[in-house]
Amino acid sequence: MPYKRITLTHFLLEEQRRLGGTGAFTSLMHDIITACKMVSHEVNRGALVGNHGIAGTVNVQGEDQKPLDVLANDIFLHMNALGGNYAAMASEELEDVHSVKGSADGKYLLLFDPLDGSSNIDVNISVGSIFSILKLPEGADPTSADAFLQPGVKQVCAGYALYGSSTMLVLTTGKGVNGFTLDRDVGMFFLTHPDMTIPADTKEFAINASRARFWEPPVKRYVDECLAGKEGPREKDFNMRWIASMVAEVHRILVRGGVFMYPADAENTKKGGKLRLMYEANPMSFIVEQAGGAATTGRQRLMEVQPTNLHQRVPVILGSRNEVERLEAYHREAG
Ligand code: AHG
Ligand code: MN
Ligand code: MN
């Protein structure tokens, strides 16, 4: 019965009651939810309101910004400052920490990728937003990036919004993963995907194969074995996907399993990888682990990497546990 579904607001209130919280967490989640609904609306209006093309500006990563990168960033900064819960924020689109004025009591730090997969906007393919929430360490200066440089295991909440054929919000507070679908007419997210779990085994992998010439031996070995199918050492046929929106890839893995790789390779290794640790890899790793999957650099559990820079990049391998462990074993064997 669809009308018997519970809203994300009620889900959060229930969590708050269970944990005996003060309401601060529910309030800050509410601001993120509003921001995601607003970004969803803008993504949906697309070219009608000039949200396609390029903005003509370049971000800290040296990437051309799209109008929606800029707009989504502004929406996140504005909406999440209102509740006074955050001491500071950090974004893919901002070089430095964004201090929240007038929130001297803010106890949390927010990191976000306001629009992930933005090369897909103009071609109307799924994009998303990713967020990660940390506690402001006792006595730390929230205006300094140092306060943010905590390993992923310290996250208190992580989530993403997927602006796909429907808009969804998926989140974890360290007690499993739940998915909510936006009902646009009602203006609310409803719980549609309780207790999302990733099957330990899979026959599907995702990697940008145009980079095959740069791959390290363990990744090449893994992909070659998948491609060899029934006749190869894996004795089964594999399927491959590459959307170029990490949010969409992780969502597919949460729904039906799979493994996603943006590994270190000969071309990106001097930068540390492609994906950003603090607002892409860490939140997605938290979600994937909470759903029973695993996330690694190939050589180390991702959430244990000690960050040294707000925008640092990292190799990412995540998804179905047995495949991720196999990839880790291949890395160990390669030395
Ligand atoms: P963003 O749009 O936030 O810069 O992130 C894009 C990321 C990620 O979502 C995706 O998996 C990857 O970059 C795609 O990279 P390629 O274009 O190299 O395939
Ligand atoms: Mn991204
Ligand atoms: Mn982005």
XYZ file of C-alpha atoms and ligand atoms in Angstrom:
356
model
C 0.000 0.000 0.000
C 1.877 3.128 -1.176
C 0.020 5.409 1.271
C 1.349 3.338 4.172
C 4.944 4.269 3.342
C 6.917 6.330 5.812
C 8.529 9.642 4.931
C 12.225 10.381 5.305
C 11.274 12.977 7.952
C 9.526 10.319 10.039
C 12.392 7.900 9.511
C 14.835 10.491 10.890
C 12.577 11.369 13.830
C 12.364 7.686 14.700
C 16.197 7.468 14.628
C 16.397 10.570 16.803
C 13.999 9.044 19.387
C 15.933 5.785 19.379
C 19.254 7.549 19.946
C 17.857 10.096 22.412
C 19.289 12.900 20.245
C 18.712 16.617 20.599
C 17.245 17.112 17.151
C 20.358 18.803 15.730
C 21.049 15.871 13.441
C 17.443 15.704 12.212
C 17.578 19.432 11.552
C 20.807 19.281 9.561
C 19.532 16.337 7.532
C 16.447 18.348 6.749
C 18.604 21.072 5.191
C 20.464 18.533 3.037
C 17.160 17.020 1.918
C 15.860 20.453 0.905
C 19.082 21.168 -0.997
C 18.794 17.844 -2.853
C 15.165 18.528 -3.778
C 16.147 21.934 -5.145
C 19.048 20.498 -7.172
C 16.727 17.760 -8.459
C 14.303 20.440 -9.638
C 17.094 22.315 -11.458
C 18.492 19.144 -13.071
C 14.983 18.275 -14.211
C 14.384 21.680 -15.847
C 17.633 21.235 -17.816
C 17.925 23.245 -20.997
C 14.589 25.006 -20.388
C 16.279 27.381 -17.953
C 19.786 27.411 -19.427
C 21.210 24.705 -17.158
C 23.174 23.043 -19.967
C 26.510 24.010 -21.581
C 29.510 25.351 -19.675
C 29.627 28.118 -17.083
C 32.873 29.618 -18.396
C 34.662 29.148 -15.065
C 37.233 26.590 -13.860
C 37.183 25.000 -10.391
C 40.043 24.148 -8.008
C 40.514 20.804 -9.788
C 41.140 22.622 -13.073
C 37.850 21.339 -14.520
C 35.419 23.454 -16.573
C 32.388 24.114 -14.409
C 28.894 23.510 -15.761
C 26.107 25.947 -14.816
C 24.627 23.198 -12.632
C 27.958 22.588 -10.824
C 27.871 26.244 -9.775
C 24.147 26.347 -9.006
C 24.142 23.069 -7.037
C 27.143 24.310 -5.050
C 25.367 27.600 -4.232
C 22.195 25.739 -3.225
C 24.142 23.430 -0.883
C 26.071 26.326 0.682
C 22.949 28.395 1.235
C 20.491 25.743 2.458
C 22.958 24.083 4.809
C 23.992 27.347 6.439
C 20.433 28.128 7.542
C 20.099 25.630 10.403
C 23.274 26.704 12.234
C 24.335 23.077 12.689
C 27.548 23.213 10.679
C 30.675 24.959 11.832
C 32.048 24.824 8.282
C 31.644 23.187 4.890
C 33.963 22.009 2.129
C 33.029 21.371 -1.485
C 34.552 19.978 -4.655
C 33.871 23.374 -6.210
C 35.609 25.495 -3.540
C 39.334 25.654 -2.973
C 39.112 26.544 0.721
C 36.922 25.767 3.684
C 33.634 27.690 3.727
C 33.033 29.004 7.250
C 29.401 29.279 8.230
C 28.783 32.760 9.597
C 26.822 32.991 12.821
C 27.018 29.301 13.682
C 29.455 29.466 16.573
C 27.585 26.504 18.066
C 27.781 24.351 14.944
C 29.146 20.948 15.943
C 29.341 19.326 12.525
C 31.360 19.635 9.328
C 29.792 19.042 5.923
C 31.692 17.883 2.835
C 29.992 17.554 -0.519
C 30.272 17.007 -4.233
C 27.296 19.147 -5.257
C 26.972 17.558 -8.680
C 28.688 14.284 -9.481
C 28.952 13.017 -13.037
C 28.430 16.486 -14.424
C 29.789 15.504 -17.866
C 26.429 13.697 -18.174
C 24.187 16.738 -17.702
C 23.979 17.838 -21.326
C 23.219 14.298 -22.519
C 20.448 13.822 -19.949
C 22.077 10.895 -18.155
C 21.867 10.420 -14.380
C 23.878 12.704 -12.111
C 23.866 13.038 -8.327
C 25.044 14.826 -5.186
C 27.282 13.208 -2.552
C 27.661 14.303 1.083
C 29.665 13.325 4.137
C 29.180 14.583 7.704
C 31.941 14.710 10.313
C 31.978 15.991 13.889
C 34.003 19.110 14.571
C 36.800 17.768 16.787
C 36.946 19.219 20.304
C 38.903 22.481 20.243
C 39.501 22.368 16.461
C 39.447 25.523 14.373
C 36.598 25.092 11.869
C 38.069 27.712 9.549
C 41.074 25.478 8.930
C 41.096 22.491 6.569
C 42.848 20.500 9.324
C 39.515 20.051 11.134
C 38.231 18.163 8.084
C 41.236 15.868 7.653
C 39.699 12.866 9.400
C 39.700 9.343 7.955
C 36.410 7.988 6.563
C 35.826 5.802 9.629
C 35.034 9.022 11.531
C 32.018 9.875 9.362
C 28.754 10.113 11.302
C 26.591 10.120 8.197
C 27.027 9.798 4.447
C 24.607 9.804 1.582
C 23.861 10.651 -1.988
C 20.982 11.926 -4.052
C 20.585 10.331 -7.465
C 18.847 12.440 -10.091
C 17.863 9.591 -12.366
C 14.642 8.372 -13.918
C 13.375 9.041 -10.416
C 15.130 11.079 -7.726
C 16.361 9.031 -4.794
C 18.166 9.756 -1.562
C 20.263 6.966 -0.055
C 21.837 7.331 3.337
C 23.651 5.715 6.232
C 24.302 6.796 9.797
C 26.303 3.648 10.501
C 23.306 1.365 11.019
C 22.655 0.000 7.551
C 21.604 1.758 4.365
C 18.150 2.994 3.439
C 16.857 4.433 0.165
C 14.043 6.963 -0.299
C 12.284 8.008 -3.504
C 11.067 11.562 -4.125
C 7.373 11.937 -4.815
C 7.458 15.217 -6.740
C 3.761 15.968 -6.348
C 3.828 15.483 -2.586
C 7.301 17.058 -2.303
C 8.553 14.352 0.076
C 10.986 11.437 0.045
C 9.396 8.102 0.997
C 11.182 4.974 2.191
C 11.159 2.611 -0.809
C 14.426 0.678 -0.337
C 14.794 -0.394 3.313
C 18.004 -2.156 4.385
C 19.844 -2.099 1.075
C 22.407 -4.894 0.848
C 25.035 -5.685 -1.764
C 25.306 -9.342 -2.787
C 28.793 -10.722 -2.023
C 29.162 -12.154 -5.546
C 28.516 -10.546 -8.890
C 28.901 -10.954 -12.636
C 29.095 -7.233 -13.405
C 32.021 -4.805 -13.302
C 32.453 -1.104 -14.105
C 35.663 0.543 -15.253
C 36.600 3.131 -17.873
C 38.196 0.719 -20.355
C 39.618 3.557 -22.470
C 42.359 3.678 -19.818
C 43.328 0.001 -20.226
C 46.786 0.884 -21.561
C 47.607 2.619 -18.259
C 46.296 -0.098 -15.897
C 48.511 -1.734 -13.294
C 48.982 -5.544 -13.579
C 46.436 -6.547 -10.842
C 43.637 -4.536 -12.471
C 44.550 -5.786 -15.939
C 44.568 -9.366 -14.635
C 41.140 -8.949 -12.994
C 39.501 -7.424 -16.079
C 41.144 -9.937 -18.458
C 39.780 -12.783 -16.344
C 36.278 -11.272 -16.381
C 36.433 -10.785 -20.145
C 37.554 -14.400 -20.662
C 34.085 -15.434 -19.406
C 32.969 -19.066 -19.121
C 36.106 -20.320 -20.850
C 38.427 -18.361 -18.524
C 39.543 -18.936 -14.917
C 36.355 -17.353 -13.505
C 34.204 -19.897 -15.400
C 31.337 -17.443 -15.856
C 30.390 -14.661 -18.246
C 30.600 -11.079 -16.947
C 28.710 -7.969 -17.988
C 30.229 -4.476 -18.071
C 28.817 -0.980 -17.444
C 30.344 2.517 -17.382
C 28.065 5.499 -16.764
C 30.756 8.031 -15.722
C 28.559 9.090 -12.778
C 29.881 7.468 -9.628
C 26.539 8.024 -7.894
C 24.710 6.066 -10.589
C 27.316 3.263 -10.547
C 27.198 2.926 -6.751
C 23.415 2.945 -6.832
C 23.371 0.125 -9.394
C 25.752 -1.849 -7.160
C 23.516 -1.281 -4.115
C 20.514 -2.536 -6.058
C 21.966 -5.529 -7.901
C 25.625 -5.942 -6.949
C 28.772 -5.361 -8.961
C 32.222 -3.901 -8.643
C 33.266 -0.328 -9.513
C 36.872 0.623 -10.182
C 38.647 3.922 -10.732
C 42.068 2.517 -9.859
C 45.492 4.076 -9.737
C 47.060 3.809 -13.193
C 50.275 4.895 -14.882
C 48.730 8.173 -15.989
C 46.824 9.296 -12.863
C 49.112 7.926 -10.138
C 51.103 11.160 -9.774
C 47.841 12.887 -8.785
C 46.935 9.999 -6.443
C 44.065 8.727 -8.622
C 40.994 10.356 -10.141
C 38.267 10.410 -7.517
C 38.394 12.665 -4.496
C 38.821 11.024 -1.080
C 36.868 13.367 1.167
C 33.624 13.920 -0.744
C 33.487 11.020 -3.225
C 35.414 7.952 -2.028
C 34.795 8.205 1.741
C 31.028 8.729 1.714
C 30.545 6.044 -0.940
C 32.794 3.635 0.994
C 30.769 4.197 4.172
C 27.533 3.427 2.316
C 28.990 0.389 0.542
C 30.449 -1.090 3.750
C 27.196 -0.493 5.604
C 25.401 -2.415 2.842
C 27.737 -5.381 3.340
C 30.171 -4.541 0.530
C 33.817 -3.479 0.688
C 35.877 -0.480 -0.456
C 39.623 -0.340 -0.940
C 42.389 1.534 -2.699
C 43.612 -1.928 -3.752
C 46.179 -1.819 -0.966
C 44.292 -0.332 1.999
C 40.741 -0.058 3.312
C 39.580 3.264 1.864
C 38.020 4.582 5.066
C 41.328 4.162 6.908
C 43.290 6.433 4.560
C 44.511 9.418 6.594
C 43.710 12.515 4.524
C 46.391 15.167 4.143
C 44.508 17.505 1.802
C 40.877 18.510 1.343
C 40.937 17.749 -2.368
C 43.247 14.747 -2.422
C 42.580 12.005 -4.951
C 42.606 8.308 -4.268
C 42.304 4.993 -6.156
C 38.842 3.466 -5.667
C 37.670 -0.151 -5.881
C 34.305 -0.887 -4.273
C 31.259 -3.109 -4.363
C 30.523 -6.819 -3.924
C 32.728 -8.102 -1.111
C 34.183 -11.208 -2.759
C 35.206 -9.332 -5.909
C 36.818 -6.491 -3.930
C 38.719 -9.044 -1.819
C 39.854 -10.783 -5.005
C 41.181 -7.471 -6.336
C 42.992 -6.837 -3.043
C 44.554 -10.307 -3.281
C 45.720 -9.584 -6.843
C 47.334 -6.354 -5.590
C 49.083 -8.240 -2.752
C 50.316 -10.950 -5.143
C 51.654 -8.288 -7.536
C 53.593 -6.799 -4.590
P 32.544 15.072 -11.132
O 31.484 15.226 -12.170
O 32.043 15.412 -9.748
O 33.838 15.774 -11.464
O 32.893 13.513 -10.958
C 32.979 12.641 -12.055
C 33.693 11.406 -11.627
C 32.826 10.223 -11.286
O 31.501 10.468 -11.030
C 32.974 9.295 -12.448
O 32.984 7.975 -12.012
C 34.270 9.675 -13.077
O 34.541 10.997 -12.681
C 34.222 9.579 -14.570
O 35.481 9.750 -15.059
P 35.854 9.493 -16.604
O 35.249 10.618 -17.375
O 37.359 9.515 -16.590
O 35.293 8.143 -16.995
Mn 32.168 13.737 -8.515
Mn 31.118 17.240 -9.018
